[in-house]
CSV table of C-alpha atoms in Angstrom, one decimal:
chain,number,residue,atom,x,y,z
A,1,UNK,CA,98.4,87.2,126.1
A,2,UNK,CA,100.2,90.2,125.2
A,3,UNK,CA,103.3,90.6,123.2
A,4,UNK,CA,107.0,91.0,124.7
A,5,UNK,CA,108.4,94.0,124.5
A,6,UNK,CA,111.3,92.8,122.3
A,7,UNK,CA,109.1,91.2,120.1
A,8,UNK,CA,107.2,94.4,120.1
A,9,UNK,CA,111.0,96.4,119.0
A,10,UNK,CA,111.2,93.7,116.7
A,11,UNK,CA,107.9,94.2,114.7
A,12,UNK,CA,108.8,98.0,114.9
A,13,UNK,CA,112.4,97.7,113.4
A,14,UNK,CA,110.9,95.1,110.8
A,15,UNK,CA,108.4,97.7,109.7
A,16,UNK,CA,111.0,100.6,110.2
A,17,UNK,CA,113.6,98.3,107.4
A,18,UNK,CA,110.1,98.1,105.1
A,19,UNK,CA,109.5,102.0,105.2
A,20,UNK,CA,112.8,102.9,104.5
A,21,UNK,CA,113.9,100.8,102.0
A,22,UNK,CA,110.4,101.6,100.1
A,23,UNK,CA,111.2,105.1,100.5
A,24,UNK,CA,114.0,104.9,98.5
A,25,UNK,CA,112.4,103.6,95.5
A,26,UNK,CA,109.2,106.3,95.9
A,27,UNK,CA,112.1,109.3,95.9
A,28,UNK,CA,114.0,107.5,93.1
A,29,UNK,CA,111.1,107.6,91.2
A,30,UNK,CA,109.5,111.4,92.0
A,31,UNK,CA,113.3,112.1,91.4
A,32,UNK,CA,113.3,110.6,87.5
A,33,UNK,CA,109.9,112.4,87.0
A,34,UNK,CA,111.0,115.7,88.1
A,35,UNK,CA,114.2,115.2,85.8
A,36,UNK,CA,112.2,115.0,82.9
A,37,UNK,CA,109.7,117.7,83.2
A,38,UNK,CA,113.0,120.1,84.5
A,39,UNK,CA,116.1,120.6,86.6
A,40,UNK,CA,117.5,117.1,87.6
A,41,UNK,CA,118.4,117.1,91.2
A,42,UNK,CA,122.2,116.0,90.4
A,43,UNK,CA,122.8,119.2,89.2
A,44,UNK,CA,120.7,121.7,91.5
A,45,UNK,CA,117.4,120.9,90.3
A,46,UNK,CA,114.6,121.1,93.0
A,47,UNK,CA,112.3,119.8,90.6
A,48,UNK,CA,111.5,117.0,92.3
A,49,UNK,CA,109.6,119.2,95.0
A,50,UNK,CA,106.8,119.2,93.0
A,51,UNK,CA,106.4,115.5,92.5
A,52,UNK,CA,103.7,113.5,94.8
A,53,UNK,CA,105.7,110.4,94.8
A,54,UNK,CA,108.9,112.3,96.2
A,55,UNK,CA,106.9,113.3,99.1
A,56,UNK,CA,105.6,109.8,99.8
A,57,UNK,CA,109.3,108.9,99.6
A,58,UNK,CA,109.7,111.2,102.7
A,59,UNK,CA,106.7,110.3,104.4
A,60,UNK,CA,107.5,107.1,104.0
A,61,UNK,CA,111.1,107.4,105.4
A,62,UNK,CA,110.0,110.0,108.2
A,63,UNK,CA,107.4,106.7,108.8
A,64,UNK,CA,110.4,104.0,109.2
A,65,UNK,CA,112.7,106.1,111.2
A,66,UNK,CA,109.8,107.0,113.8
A,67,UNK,CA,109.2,103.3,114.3
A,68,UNK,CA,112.9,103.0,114.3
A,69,UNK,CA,112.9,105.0,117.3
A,70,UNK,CA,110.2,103.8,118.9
A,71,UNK,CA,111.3,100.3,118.6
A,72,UNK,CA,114.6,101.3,120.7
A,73,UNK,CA,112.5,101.9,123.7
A,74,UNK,CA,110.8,98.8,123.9
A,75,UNK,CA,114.2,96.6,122.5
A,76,UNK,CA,117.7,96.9,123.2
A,77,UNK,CA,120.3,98.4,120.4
A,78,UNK,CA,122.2,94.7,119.9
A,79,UNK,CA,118.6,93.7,118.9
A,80,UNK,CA,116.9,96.9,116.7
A,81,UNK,CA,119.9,97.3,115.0
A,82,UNK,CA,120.8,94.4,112.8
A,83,UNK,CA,117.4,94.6,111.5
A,84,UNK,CA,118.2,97.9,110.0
A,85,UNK,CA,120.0,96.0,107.3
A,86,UNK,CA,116.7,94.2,106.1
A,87,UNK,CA,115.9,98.1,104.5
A,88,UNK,CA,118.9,97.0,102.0
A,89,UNK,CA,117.5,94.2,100.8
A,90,UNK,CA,113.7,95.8,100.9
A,91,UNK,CA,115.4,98.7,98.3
A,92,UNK,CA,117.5,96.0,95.8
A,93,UNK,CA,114.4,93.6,95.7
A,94,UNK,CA,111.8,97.1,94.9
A,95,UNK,CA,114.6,98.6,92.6
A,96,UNK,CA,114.9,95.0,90.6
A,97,UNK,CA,110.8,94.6,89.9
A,98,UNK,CA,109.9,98.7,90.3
A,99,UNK,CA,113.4,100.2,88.4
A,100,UNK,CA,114.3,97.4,86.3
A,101,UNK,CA,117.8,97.8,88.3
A,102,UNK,CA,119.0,94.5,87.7
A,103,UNK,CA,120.7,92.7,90.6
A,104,UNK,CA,123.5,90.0,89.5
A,105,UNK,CA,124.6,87.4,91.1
A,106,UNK,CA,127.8,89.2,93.0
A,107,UNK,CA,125.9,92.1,93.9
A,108,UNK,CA,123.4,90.0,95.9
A,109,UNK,CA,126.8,88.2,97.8
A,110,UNK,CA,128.0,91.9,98.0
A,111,UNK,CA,124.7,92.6,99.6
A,112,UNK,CA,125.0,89.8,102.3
A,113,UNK,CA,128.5,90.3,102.7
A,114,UNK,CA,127.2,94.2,103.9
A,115,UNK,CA,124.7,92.5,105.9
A,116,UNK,CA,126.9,89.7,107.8
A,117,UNK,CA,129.3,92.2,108.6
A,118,UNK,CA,127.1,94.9,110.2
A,119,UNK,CA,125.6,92.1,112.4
A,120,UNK,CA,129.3,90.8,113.3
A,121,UNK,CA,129.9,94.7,114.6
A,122,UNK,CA,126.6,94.7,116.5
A,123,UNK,CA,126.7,91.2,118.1
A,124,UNK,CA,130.6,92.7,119.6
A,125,UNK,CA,129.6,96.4,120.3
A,126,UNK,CA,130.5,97.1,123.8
A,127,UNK,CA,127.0,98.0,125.8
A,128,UNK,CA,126.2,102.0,125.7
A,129,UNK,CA,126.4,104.2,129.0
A,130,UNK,CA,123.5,105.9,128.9
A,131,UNK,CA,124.1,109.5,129.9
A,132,UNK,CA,121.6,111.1,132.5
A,133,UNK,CA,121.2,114.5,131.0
A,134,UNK,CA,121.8,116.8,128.4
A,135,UNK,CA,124.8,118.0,130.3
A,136,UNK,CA,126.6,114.7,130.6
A,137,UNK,CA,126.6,115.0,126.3
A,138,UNK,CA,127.7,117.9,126.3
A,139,UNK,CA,130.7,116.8,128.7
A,140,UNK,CA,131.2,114.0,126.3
A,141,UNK,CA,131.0,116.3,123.3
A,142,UNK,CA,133.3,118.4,124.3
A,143,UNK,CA,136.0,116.8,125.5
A,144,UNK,CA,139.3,117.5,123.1
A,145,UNK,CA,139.4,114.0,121.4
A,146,UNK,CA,136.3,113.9,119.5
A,147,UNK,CA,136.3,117.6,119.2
A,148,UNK,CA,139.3,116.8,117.1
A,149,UNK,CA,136.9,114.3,115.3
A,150,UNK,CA,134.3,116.9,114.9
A,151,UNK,CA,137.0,119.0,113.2
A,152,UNK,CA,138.4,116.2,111.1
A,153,UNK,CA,134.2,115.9,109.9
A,154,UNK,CA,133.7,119.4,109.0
A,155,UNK,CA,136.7,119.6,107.0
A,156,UNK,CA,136.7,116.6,105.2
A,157,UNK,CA,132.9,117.9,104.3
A,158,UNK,CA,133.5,121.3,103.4
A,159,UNK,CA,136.8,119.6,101.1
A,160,UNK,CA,133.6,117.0,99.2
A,161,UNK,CA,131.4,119.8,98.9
A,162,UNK,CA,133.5,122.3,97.4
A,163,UNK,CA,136.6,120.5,95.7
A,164,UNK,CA,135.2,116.7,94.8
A,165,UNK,CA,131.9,117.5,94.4
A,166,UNK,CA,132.1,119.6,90.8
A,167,UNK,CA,134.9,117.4,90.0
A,168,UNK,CA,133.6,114.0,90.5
A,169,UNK,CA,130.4,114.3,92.0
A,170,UNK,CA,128.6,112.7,88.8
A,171,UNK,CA,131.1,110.1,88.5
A,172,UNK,CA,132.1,108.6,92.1
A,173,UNK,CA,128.9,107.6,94.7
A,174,UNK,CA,131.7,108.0,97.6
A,175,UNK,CA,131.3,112.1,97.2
A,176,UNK,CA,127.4,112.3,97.8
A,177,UNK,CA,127.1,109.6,100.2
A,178,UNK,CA,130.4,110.4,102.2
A,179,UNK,CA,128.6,113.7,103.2
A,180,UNK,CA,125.7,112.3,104.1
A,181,UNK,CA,127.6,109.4,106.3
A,182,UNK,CA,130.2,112.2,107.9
A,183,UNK,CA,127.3,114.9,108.6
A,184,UNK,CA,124.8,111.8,110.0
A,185,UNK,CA,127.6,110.7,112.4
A,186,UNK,CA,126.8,114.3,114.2
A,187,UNK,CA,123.4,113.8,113.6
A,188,UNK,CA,123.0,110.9,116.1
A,189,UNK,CA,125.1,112.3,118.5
A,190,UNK,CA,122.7,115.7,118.4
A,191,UNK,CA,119.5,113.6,118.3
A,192,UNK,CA,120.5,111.2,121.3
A,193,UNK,CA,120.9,114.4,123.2
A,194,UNK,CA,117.6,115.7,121.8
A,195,UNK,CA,115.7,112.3,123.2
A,196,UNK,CA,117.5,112.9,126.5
A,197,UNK,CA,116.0,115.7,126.7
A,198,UNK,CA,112.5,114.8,125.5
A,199,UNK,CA,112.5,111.8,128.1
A,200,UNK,CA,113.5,113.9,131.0
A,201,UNK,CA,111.4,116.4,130.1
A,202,UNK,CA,108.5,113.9,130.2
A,203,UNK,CA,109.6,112.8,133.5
A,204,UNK,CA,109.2,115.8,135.3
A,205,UNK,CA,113.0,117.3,134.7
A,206,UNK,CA,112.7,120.2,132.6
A,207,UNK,CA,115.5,120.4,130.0
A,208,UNK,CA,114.1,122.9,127.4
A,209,UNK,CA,116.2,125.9,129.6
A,210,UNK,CA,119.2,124.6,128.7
A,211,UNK,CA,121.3,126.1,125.8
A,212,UNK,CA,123.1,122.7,125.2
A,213,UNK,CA,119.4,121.9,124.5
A,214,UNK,CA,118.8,124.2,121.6
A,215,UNK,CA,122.4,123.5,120.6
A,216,UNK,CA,121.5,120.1,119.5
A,217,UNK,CA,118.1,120.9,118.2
A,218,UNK,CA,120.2,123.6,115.9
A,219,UNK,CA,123.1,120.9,114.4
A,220,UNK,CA,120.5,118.3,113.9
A,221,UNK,CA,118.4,120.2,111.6
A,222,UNK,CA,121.3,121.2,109.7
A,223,UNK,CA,123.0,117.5,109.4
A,224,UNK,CA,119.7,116.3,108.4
A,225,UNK,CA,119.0,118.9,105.9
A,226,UNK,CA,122.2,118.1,104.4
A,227,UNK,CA,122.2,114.6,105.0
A,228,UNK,CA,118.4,114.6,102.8
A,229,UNK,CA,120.1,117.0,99.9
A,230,UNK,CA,122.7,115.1,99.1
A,231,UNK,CA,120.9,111.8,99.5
A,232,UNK,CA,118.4,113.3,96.7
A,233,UNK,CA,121.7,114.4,94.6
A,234,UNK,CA,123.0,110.5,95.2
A,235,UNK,CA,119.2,108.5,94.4
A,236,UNK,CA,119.1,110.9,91.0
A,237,UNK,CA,122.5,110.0,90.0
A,238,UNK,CA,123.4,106.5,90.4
A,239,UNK,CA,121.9,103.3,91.0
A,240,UNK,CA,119.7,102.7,94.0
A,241,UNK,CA,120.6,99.4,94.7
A,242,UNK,CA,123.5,100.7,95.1
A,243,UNK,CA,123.0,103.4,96.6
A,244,UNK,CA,120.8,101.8,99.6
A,245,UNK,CA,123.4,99.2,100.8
A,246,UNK,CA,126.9,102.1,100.4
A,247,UNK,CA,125.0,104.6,102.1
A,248,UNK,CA,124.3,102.5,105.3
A,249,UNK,CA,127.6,101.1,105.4
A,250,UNK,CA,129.0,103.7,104.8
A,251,UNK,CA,126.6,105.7,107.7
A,252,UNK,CA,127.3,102.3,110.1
A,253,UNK,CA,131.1,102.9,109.8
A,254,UNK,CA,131.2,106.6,110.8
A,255,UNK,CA,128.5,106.1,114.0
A,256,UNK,CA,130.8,103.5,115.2
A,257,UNK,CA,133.5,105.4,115.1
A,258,UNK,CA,132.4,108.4,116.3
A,259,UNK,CA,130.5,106.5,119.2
A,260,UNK,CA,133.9,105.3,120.0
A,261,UNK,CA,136.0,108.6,120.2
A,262,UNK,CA,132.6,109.9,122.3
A,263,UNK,CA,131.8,107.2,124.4
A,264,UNK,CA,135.0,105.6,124.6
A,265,UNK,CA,133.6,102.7,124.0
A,266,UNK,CA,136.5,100.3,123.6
A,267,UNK,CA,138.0,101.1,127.2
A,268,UNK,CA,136.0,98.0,128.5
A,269,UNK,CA,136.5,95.9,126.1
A,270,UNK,CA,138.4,92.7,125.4
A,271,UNK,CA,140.6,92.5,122.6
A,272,UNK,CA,138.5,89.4,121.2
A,273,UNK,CA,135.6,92.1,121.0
A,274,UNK,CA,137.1,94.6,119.5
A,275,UNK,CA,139.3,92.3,116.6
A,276,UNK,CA,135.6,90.8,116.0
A,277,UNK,CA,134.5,94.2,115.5
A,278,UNK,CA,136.9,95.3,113.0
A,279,UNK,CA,137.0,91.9,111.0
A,280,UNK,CA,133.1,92.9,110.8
A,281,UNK,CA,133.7,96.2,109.2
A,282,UNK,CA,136.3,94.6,107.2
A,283,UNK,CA,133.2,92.2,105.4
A,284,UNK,CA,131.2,95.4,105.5
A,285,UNK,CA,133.6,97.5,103.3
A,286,UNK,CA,134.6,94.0,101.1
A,287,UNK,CA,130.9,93.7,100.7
A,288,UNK,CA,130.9,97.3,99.4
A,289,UNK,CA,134.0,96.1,96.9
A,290,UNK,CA,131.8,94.1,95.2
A,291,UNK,CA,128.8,96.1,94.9
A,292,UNK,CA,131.1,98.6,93.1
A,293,UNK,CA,132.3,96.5,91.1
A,294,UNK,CA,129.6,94.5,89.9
A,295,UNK,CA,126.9,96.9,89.7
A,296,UNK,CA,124.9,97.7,86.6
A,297,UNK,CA,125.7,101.0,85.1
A,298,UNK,CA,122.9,103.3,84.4
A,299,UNK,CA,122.4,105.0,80.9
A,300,UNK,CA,123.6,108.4,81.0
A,301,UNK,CA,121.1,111.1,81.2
A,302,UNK,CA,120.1,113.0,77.5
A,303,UNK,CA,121.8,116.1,77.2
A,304,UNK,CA,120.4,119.7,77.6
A,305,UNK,CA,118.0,120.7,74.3
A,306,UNK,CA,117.0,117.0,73.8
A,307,UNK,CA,113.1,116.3,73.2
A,308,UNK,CA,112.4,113.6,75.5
A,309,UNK,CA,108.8,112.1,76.9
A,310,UNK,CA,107.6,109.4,78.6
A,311,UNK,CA,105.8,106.4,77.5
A,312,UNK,CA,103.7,104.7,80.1
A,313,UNK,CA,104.9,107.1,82.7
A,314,UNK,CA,108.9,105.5,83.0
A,315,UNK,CA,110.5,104.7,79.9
A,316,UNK,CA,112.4,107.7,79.1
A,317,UNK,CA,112.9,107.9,74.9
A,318,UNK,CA,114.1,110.1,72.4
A,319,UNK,CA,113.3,111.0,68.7
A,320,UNK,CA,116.3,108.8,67.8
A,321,UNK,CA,114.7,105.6,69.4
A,322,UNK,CA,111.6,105.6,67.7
A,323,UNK,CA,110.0,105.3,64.0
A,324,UNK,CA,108.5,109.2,63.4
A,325,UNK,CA,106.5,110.6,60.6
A,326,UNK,CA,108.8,114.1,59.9
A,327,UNK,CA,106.5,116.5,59.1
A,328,UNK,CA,107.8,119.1,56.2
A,329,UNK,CA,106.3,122.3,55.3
A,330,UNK,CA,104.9,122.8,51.9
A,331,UNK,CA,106.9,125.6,51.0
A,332,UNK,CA,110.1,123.0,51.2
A,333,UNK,CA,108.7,121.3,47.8
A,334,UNK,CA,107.0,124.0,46.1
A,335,UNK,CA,108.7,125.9,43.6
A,336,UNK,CA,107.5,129.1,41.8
């Protein structure tokens, strides 16, 4: 007897949460190995490019959010979706045993607090009118509402990236990971039209002539340039078990509410539905709270001209921290 097809989006998703939230751990890792042979990527290093674990990082993530799509086909979104959550506990449980990023007690009910909220949002969401063509987004996409919204996104991004960024970049997580969350709201509004066009195309409706097309394809590559940049900037900095659960709150909030000024999704609903949903992203953000607050701060990286080397591949130590034989030169004790 073969398996259902939602069971079949469920093993997808399931693997799609393992992928990801191992891929943060690989990149956290290339990323502290290219910091200490060079640049660190928190402050324009590209170091990390060099590193074979970074690159199973992206694999790995590349990996999870194939299946993620994939799993979409076969399952519908109130079902794939919660199960993207399980990639935050996948990260804090790798990051505890692989990073020694200890995980108190508060940060794991910060962590389900995240989790119970993003389900709450899901459970309510209004169902999705699937457009029919690439033309039908780009009607939605243009209409003066959420261009005002697309507006609001590129400003508030170009404001992090060239204001907060030098300022508080190294100090606040909200800076990195707000840029990738506002940039990877437009990202899923370009790929959605990108697999409208793939599916018609397959179905014997050509969309590849279409500049709306092409459009897409351009903003997408862009936003997820971006989005993978400053994610890189945000794993080298701080924490990733922090990191992890912000991020896809943070990503969660910004879809929803860019799904809603597109797709007006809130016109059919009830107001039960739609007070559910917000007391949902209320436990998402108080969830967030806690994290903040209860995280485990991470030793500050050695300054420049410090000798620094690894022992055992990952502990980072200086001359300070160990017992050395100083070696003199004769001159120093000879006198003519």
């Amino acid at each position: 007897m073969g398996l259902s097809d939602n069971l079949k989006g469920v093993i997808l998703a399931v693997a799609s949460s393992a992928f990801i939230g191992s891929s943060f751990i690989l990149k956290k890792k290339g990323l502290k190995r290219g910091g200490a042979s060079g640049i660190r990527a928190g402050v324009g290093g590209y170091t990390y490019l060099l590193e074979p674990l970074w690159w199973a990082g992206m694999i790995t993530m590349i990996m999870g959010e194939i299946a993620n799509f994939v799993a979409y086909i076969y399952a519908p979104a109130v079902l794939v979706t919660p199960l993207g959550a399980l990639s935050i506990i996948v990260s804090a449980c790798l990051a505890h045993f692989l990073l020694n990023e200890r995980i108190q007690k508060m940060g794991i009910v910060g962590c389900v607090s995240c989790i119970v909220g993003s389900v709450v949002i899901v459970i309510h969401a209004p169902q999705e009118h699937t457009p029919s063509s690439v033309q039908d987004i780009w009607t939605l996409a243009t209409q003066p509402a959420f261009l005002v919204y697309v507006v609001a996104t590129l400003s508030a991004v170009l404001a992090l990236v060239l204001h907060f960024e030098p300022h508080y970049g190294q100090t606040n997580i909200l800076v990195y990971l707000g840029i990738c969350s506002l940039m990877g709201s437009l990202t899923v509004v370009s790929i959605k039209a990108i697999g409208i066009a793939i599916k018609l195309t397959l179905d014997g409706m050509s969309q590849i002539a279409y500049p709306q097309t092409w459009f897409f394809l351009t903003v997408a590559v862009i936003c997820v340039i971006t989005q993978l940049i400053y994610l890189n900037k945000a794993l080298d900095t701080f924490n990733a078990t922090l990191v992890s659960p912000v991020y896809y709150v943070m990503f969660t909030t910004f879809t929803i509410i860019a799904s809603v000024i597109m797709f007006k999704d809130w016109s059919g609903q009830n107001a039960g539905s739609i007070a559910s949903e917000i007391c949902g992203l209320i436990t998402v953000l108080s969830g967030t709270i806690i994290l903040h607050v209860t995280r485990e701060q991470e030793p500050p990286p050695p300054p420049v001209g410090t000798v620094t080397w690894f022992i055992n591949g990952d502990s980072l130590k200086s001359p300070e921290e160990e017992h050395l034989i100083t070696h003199h030169r004769l001159d120093e004790y000879y006198e003519p």
